[in-house]
Tab-separated table of C-alpha atoms (C1' of nucleotides) in Angstrom:
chain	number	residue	atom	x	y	z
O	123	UNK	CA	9.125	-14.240	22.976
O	124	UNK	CA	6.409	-16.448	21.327
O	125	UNK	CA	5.090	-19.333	23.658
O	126	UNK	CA	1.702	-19.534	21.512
O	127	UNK	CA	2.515	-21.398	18.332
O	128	UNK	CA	-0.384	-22.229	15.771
O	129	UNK	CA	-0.910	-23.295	12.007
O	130	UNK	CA	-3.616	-21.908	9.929
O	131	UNK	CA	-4.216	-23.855	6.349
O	132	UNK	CA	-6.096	-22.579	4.028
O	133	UNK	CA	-8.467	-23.541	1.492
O	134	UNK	CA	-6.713	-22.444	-1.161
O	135	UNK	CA	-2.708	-21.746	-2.359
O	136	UNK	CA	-1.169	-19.193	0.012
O	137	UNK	CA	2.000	-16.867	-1.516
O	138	UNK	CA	3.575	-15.481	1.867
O	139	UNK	CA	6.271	-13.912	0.221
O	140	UNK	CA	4.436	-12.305	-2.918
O	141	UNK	CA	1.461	-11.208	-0.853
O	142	UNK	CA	3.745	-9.423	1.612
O	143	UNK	CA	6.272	-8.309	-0.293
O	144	UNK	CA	3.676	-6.947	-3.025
O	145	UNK	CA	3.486	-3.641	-1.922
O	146	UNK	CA	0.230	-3.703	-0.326
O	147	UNK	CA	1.481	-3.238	2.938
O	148	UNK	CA	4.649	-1.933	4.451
O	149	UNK	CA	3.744	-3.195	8.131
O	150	UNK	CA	6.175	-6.681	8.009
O	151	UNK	CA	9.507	-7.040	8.233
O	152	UNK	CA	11.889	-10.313	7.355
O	153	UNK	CA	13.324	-11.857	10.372
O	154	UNK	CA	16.909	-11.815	8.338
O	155	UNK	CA	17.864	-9.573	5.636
O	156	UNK	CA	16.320	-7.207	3.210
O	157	UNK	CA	13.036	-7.415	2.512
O	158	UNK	CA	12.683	-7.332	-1.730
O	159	UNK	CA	15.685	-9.465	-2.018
O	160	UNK	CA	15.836	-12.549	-3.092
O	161	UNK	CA	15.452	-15.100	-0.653
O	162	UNK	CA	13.879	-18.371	-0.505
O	163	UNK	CA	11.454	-18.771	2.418
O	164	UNK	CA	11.807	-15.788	4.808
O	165	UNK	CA	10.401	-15.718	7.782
O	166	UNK	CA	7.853	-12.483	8.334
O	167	UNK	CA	7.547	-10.558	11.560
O	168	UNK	CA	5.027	-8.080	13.043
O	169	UNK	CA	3.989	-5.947	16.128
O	170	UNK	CA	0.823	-4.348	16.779
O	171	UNK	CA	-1.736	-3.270	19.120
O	172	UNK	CA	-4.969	-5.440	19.608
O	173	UNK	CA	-7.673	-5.171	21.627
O	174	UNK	CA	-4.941	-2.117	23.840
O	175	UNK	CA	-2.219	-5.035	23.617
O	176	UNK	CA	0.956	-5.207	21.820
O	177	UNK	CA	0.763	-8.480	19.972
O	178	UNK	CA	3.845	-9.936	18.638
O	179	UNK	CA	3.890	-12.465	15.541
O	180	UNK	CA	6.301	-13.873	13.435
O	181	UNK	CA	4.689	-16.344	10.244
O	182	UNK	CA	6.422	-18.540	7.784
O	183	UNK	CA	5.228	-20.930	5.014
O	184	UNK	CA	5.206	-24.219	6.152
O	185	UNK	CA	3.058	-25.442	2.708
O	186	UNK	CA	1.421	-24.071	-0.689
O	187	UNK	CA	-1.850	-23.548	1.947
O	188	UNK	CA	-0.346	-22.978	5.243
O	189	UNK	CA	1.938	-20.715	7.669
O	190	UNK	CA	2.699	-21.146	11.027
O	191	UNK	CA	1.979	-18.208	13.541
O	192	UNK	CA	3.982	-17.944	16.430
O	193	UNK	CA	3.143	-15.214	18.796
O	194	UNK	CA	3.410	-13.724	22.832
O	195	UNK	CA	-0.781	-13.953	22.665
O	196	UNK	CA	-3.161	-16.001	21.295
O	197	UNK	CA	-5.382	-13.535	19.253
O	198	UNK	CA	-1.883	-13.650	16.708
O	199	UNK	CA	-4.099	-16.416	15.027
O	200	UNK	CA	-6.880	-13.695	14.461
O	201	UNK	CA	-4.996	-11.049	13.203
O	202	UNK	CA	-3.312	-13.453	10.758
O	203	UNK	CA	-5.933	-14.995	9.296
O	204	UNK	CA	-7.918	-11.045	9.223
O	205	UNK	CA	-4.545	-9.803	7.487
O	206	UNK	CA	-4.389	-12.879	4.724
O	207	UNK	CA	-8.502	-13.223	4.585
O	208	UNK	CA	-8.557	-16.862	5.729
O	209	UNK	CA	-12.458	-17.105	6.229
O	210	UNK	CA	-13.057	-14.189	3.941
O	211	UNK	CA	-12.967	-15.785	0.115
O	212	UNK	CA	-11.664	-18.824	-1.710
O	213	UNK	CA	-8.728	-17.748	-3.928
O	214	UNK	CA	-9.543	-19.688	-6.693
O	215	UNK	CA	-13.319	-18.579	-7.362
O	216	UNK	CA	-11.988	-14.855	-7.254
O	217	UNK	CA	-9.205	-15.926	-9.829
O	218	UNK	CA	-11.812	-17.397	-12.051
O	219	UNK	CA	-14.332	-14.537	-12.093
O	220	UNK	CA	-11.295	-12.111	-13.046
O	221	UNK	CA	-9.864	-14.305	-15.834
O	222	UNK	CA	-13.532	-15.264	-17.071
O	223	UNK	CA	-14.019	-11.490	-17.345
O	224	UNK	CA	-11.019	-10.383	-18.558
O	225	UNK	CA	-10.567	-9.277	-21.968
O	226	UNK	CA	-7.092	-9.501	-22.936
O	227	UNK	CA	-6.608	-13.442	-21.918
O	228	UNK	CA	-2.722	-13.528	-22.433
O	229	UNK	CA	-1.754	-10.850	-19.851
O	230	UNK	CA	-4.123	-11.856	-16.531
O	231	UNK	CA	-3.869	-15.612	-17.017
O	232	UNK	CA	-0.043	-15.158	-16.923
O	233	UNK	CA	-0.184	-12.346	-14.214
O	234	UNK	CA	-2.326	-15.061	-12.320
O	235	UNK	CA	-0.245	-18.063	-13.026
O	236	UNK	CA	2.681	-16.815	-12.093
O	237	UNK	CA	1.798	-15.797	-8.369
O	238	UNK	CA	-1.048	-18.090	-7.854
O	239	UNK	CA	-1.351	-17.667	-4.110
O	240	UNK	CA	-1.125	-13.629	-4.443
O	241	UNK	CA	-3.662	-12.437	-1.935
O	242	UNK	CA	-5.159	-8.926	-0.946
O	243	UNK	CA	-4.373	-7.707	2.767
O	244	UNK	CA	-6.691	-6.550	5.068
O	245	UNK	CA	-4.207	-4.512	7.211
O	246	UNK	CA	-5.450	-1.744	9.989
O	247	UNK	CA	-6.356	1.369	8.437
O	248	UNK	CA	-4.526	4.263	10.390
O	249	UNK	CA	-1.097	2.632	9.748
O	250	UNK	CA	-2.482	1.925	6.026
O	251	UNK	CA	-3.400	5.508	5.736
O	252	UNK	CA	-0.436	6.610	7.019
O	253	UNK	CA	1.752	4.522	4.801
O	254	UNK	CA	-0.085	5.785	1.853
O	255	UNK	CA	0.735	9.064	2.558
O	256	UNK	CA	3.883	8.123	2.205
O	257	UNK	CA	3.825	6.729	-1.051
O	258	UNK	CA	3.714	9.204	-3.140
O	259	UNK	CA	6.759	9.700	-5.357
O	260	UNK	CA	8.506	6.649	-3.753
O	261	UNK	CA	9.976	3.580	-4.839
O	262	UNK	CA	7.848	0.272	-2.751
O	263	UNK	CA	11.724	-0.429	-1.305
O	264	UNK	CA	11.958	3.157	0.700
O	265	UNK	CA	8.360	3.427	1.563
O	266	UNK	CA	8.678	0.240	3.731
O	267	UNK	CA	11.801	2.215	4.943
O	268	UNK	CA	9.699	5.127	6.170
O	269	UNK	CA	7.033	3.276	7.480
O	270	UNK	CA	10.309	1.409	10.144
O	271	UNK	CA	11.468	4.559	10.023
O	272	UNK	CA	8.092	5.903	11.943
O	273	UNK	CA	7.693	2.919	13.983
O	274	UNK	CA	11.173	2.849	15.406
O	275	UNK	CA	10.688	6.660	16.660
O	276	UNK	CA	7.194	6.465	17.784
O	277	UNK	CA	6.039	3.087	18.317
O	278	UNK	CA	6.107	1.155	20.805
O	279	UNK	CA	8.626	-1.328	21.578
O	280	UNK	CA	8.497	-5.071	22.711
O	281	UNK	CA	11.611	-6.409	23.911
O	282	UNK	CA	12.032	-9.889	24.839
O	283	UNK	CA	14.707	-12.845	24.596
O	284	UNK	CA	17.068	-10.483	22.684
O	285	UNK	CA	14.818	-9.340	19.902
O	286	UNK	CA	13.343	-5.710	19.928
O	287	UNK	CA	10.149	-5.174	17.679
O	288	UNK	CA	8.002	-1.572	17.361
O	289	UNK	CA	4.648	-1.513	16.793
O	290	UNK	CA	3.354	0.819	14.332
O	291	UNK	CA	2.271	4.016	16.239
O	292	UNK	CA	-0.968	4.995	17.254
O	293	UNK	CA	-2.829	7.678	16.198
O	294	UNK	CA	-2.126	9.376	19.218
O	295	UNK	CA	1.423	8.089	19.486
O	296	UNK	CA	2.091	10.058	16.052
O	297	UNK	CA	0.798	13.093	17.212
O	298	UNK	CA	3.866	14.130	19.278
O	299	UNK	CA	5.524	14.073	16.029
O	300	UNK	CA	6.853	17.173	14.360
O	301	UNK	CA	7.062	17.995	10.754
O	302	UNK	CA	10.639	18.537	11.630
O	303	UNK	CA	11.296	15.434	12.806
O	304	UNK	CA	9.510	13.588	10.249
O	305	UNK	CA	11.437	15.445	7.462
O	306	UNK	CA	15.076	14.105	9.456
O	307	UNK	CA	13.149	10.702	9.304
O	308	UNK	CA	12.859	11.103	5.306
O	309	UNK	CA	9.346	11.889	4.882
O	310	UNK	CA	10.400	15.075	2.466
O	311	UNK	CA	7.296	16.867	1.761
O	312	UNK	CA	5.129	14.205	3.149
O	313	UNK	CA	5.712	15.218	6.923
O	314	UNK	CA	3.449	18.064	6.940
O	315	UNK	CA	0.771	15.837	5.333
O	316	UNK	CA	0.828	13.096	7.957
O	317	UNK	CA	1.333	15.637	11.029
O	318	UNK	CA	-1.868	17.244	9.468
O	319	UNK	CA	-3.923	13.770	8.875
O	320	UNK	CA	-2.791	12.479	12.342
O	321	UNK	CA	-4.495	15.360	13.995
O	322	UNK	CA	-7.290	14.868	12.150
O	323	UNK	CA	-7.904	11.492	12.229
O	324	UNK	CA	-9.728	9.821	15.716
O	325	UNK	CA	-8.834	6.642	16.186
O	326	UNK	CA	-11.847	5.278	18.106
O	327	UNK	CA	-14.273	7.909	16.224
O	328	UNK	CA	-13.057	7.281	12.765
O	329	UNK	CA	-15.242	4.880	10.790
O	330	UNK	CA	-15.379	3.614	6.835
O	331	UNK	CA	-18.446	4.583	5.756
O	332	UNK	CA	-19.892	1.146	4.261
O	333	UNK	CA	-20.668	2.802	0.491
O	334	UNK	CA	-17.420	2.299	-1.466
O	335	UNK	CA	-18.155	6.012	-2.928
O	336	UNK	CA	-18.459	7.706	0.559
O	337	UNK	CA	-15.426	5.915	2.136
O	338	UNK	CA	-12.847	7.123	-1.009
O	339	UNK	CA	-14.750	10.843	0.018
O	340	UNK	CA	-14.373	10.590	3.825
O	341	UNK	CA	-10.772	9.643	3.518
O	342	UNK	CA	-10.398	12.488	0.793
O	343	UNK	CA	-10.684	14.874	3.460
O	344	UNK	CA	-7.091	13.994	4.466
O	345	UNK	CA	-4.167	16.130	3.581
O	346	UNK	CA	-1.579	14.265	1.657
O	347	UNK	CA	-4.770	11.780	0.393
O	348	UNK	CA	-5.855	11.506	-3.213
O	349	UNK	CA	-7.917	8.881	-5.140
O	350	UNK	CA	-4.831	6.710	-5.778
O	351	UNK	CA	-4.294	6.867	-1.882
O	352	UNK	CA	-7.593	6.854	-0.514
O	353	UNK	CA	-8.429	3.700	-3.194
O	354	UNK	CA	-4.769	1.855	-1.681
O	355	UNK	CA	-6.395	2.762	1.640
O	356	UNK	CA	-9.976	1.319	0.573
O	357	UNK	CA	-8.390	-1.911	-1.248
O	358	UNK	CA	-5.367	-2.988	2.028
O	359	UNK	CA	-7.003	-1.704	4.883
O	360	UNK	CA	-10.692	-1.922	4.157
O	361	UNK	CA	-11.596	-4.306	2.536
O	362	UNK	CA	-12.782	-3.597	-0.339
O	363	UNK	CA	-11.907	-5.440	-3.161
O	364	UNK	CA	-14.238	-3.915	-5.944
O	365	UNK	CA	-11.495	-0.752	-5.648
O	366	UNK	CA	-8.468	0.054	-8.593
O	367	UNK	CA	-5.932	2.124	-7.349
O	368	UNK	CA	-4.376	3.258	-10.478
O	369	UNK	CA	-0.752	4.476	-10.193
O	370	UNK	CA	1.718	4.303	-12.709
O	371	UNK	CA	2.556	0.720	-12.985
O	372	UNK	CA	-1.006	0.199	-13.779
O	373	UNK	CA	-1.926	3.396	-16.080
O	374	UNK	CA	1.467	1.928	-18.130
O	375	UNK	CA	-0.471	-1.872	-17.845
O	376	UNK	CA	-3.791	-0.333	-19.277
O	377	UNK	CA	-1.973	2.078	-22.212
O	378	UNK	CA	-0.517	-1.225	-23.345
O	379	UNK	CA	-2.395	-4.279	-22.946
O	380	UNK	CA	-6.100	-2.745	-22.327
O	381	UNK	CA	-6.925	0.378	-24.443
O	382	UNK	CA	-10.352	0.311	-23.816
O	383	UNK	CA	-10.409	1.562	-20.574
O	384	UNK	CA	-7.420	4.225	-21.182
O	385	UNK	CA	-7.732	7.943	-20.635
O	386	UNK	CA	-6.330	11.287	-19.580
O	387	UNK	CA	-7.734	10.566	-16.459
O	388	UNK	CA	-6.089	7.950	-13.866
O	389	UNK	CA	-9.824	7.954	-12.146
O	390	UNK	CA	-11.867	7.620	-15.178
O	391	UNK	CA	-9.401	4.246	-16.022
O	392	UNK	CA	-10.063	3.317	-11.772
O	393	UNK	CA	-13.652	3.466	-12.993
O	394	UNK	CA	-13.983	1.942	-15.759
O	395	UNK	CA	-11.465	-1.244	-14.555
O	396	UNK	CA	-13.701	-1.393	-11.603
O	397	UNK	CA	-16.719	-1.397	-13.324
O	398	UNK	CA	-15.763	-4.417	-15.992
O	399	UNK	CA	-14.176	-6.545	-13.672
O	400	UNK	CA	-16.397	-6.209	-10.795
O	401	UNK	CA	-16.738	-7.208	-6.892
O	402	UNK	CA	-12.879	-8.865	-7.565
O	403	UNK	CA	-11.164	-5.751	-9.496
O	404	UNK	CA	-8.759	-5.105	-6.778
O	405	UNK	CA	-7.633	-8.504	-7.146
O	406	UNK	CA	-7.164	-7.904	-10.875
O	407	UNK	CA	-5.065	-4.653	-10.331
O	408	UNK	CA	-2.905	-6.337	-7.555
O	409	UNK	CA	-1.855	-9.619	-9.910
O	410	UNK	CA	-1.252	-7.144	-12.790
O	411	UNK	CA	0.608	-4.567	-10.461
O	412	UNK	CA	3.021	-7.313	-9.093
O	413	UNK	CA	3.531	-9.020	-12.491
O	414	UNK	CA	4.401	-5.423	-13.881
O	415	UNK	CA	6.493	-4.642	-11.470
O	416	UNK	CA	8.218	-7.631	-11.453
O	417	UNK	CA	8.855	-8.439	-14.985
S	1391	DG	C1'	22.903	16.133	-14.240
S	1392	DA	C1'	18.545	14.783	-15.896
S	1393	DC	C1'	14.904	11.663	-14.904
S	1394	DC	C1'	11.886	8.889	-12.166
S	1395	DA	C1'	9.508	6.757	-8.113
S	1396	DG	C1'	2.399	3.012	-6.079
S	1397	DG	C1'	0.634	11.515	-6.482
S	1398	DT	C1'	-1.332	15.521	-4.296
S	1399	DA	C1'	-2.237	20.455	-3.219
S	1400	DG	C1'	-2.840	24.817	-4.822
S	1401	DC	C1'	-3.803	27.822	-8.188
S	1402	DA	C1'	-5.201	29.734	-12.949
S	1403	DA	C1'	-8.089	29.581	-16.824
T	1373	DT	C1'	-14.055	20.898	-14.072
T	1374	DT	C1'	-9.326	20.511	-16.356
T	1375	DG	C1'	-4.344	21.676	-16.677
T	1376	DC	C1'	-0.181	23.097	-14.998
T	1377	DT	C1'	3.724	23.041	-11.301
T	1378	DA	C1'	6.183	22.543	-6.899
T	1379	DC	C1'	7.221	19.304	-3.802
T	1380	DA	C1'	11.904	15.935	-0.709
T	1381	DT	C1'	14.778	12.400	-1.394
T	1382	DG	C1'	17.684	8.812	-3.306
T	1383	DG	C1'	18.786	5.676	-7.106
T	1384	DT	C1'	20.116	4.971	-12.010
DNA sequence: GACCAGGTAGCAA
DNA sequence: TTGCTACATGGT
């Protein structure tokens, strides 16, 4: 299945498992067992379209700054090193600007020290978006479950040497989809929201708008799509890093170990956390989401 | 059996 | 604008 084999190091520390398994994207699957188990070094496997081809990858860790991508094509190497940012930013001057900045010292120098190689995705937005929609009202565990879920009924498959992978389906793919059948996938009330965005949304039309405040709007317009979504959306599968989804991990963070930038309103604390910490405040909500979560 | 999970839409005031 | 409430589903 993979006769291209390649490893990609990186300048600074890489956390496969923590940046995967994070909750920033559902689009990865362990090669054996449960994802959000314990398990030492799993291996990480992926399918998706590139350039009109289905691409095939599996990654591991092979040191604190490298993984090894094995894939069917050789563009696997590009859409690794997009997904983890490999040319992007240097880990540790984006660590240093949110800890320099911070202004409760105890809780992001421990968030950071504990999963130094904790990195942002950049994943493909319609599969992001979709994802999102999902993730309302769900526990990390069974949104990953939808999102196989979805790309075991409409994705397509790559078979090869015994192993079958689906690609997370297109836009168009997804459109075949009924709110009936989403709802027997699990969906609940979320299948009328993603049959509605996927008609809506034009894969080869669709485009971020390059002003952070525009983007969150545009994707607004999609049903099932809030701030906290559209920010997700903005943060894993746009790259932009200046964004704070606030959910309730991180509304819970802020009520207890940052006061100052509490209030009634989940976007007025988006605001002001993005505001104080910056170009880098995504990477400040993801270390304190996943050292929340995970305490 | 209540309560909660990476919230949002729809509606009233 | 702000403040309810319903919404599917499964785990604790």
């Amino acid at each position: 299945m993979y006769d291209k084999e390649y490893d990609i190091k990186f300048d600074n520390t890489l956390d496969l498992k923590n940046t995967i398994e994070s909750g920033q994207t559902f689009l990865w699957n362990r090669e054996n067992g449960e994802m959000f188990s314990d398990s030492q070094n799993p291996a990480y496997t992926t399918c998706r379209y590139y350039q009109d081809e289905c691409v095939s990858i599996r990654l591991t860790q092979t040191s604190s700054n490298s993984v090894k991508v094995q894939s069917n094509k050789t563009f696997g190497k590009n859409i690794v090193e997009k997904t983890l940012g490999r040319h992007q930013y240097k880990l540790d001057e984006v660590q240093d600007s949110i800890i320099q900045k911070d202004t409760n010292n105890g809780i992001m120098k421990e968030a950071v020290n504990k999963y130094p190689g904790l990195r942002i995705v950049n994943e493909p937005l319609f599969p992001t978006l979709i994802s999102f929609i999902c993730s309302t009202q769900m526990r990390v565990e069974r949104i990953h479950q939808m999102v196989n879920n979805l790309k075991e009924k409409y994705g397509s498959k790559l078979e090869n040497a015994g192993s079958v992978r689906y690609a997370f389906p297109t836009a168009d793919q997804l459109s075949k989809a009924t709110v009936e059948e989403l709802r027997e996938l699990k969906l609940g009330y979320r299948a009328g929201y993603v049959v509605n965005t996927t008609g809506m949304f034009n894969e080869e039309e669709f485009d971020l708008p390059t002003s952070t405040e525009e983007a969150r709007k545009s994707l607004k317009q999609f049903k099932g799509v809030g701030t906290k979504v559209a920010d997700c959306v903005l943060l894993y599968g746009g790259g932009l890093w200046n964004v704070v989804p606030v959910d309730t991990w991180i509304k819970s963070a802020v009520e207890e170990h940052y006061p100052e930038f509490d209030s009634d309103s989940n976007e007025e604390i988006a605001r002001k956390f993005e505001e104080h910490f910056g170009d880098f405040a995504g990477f400040a909500q993801a270390y304190i989401f996943h050292y929340m979560r995970s305490e």
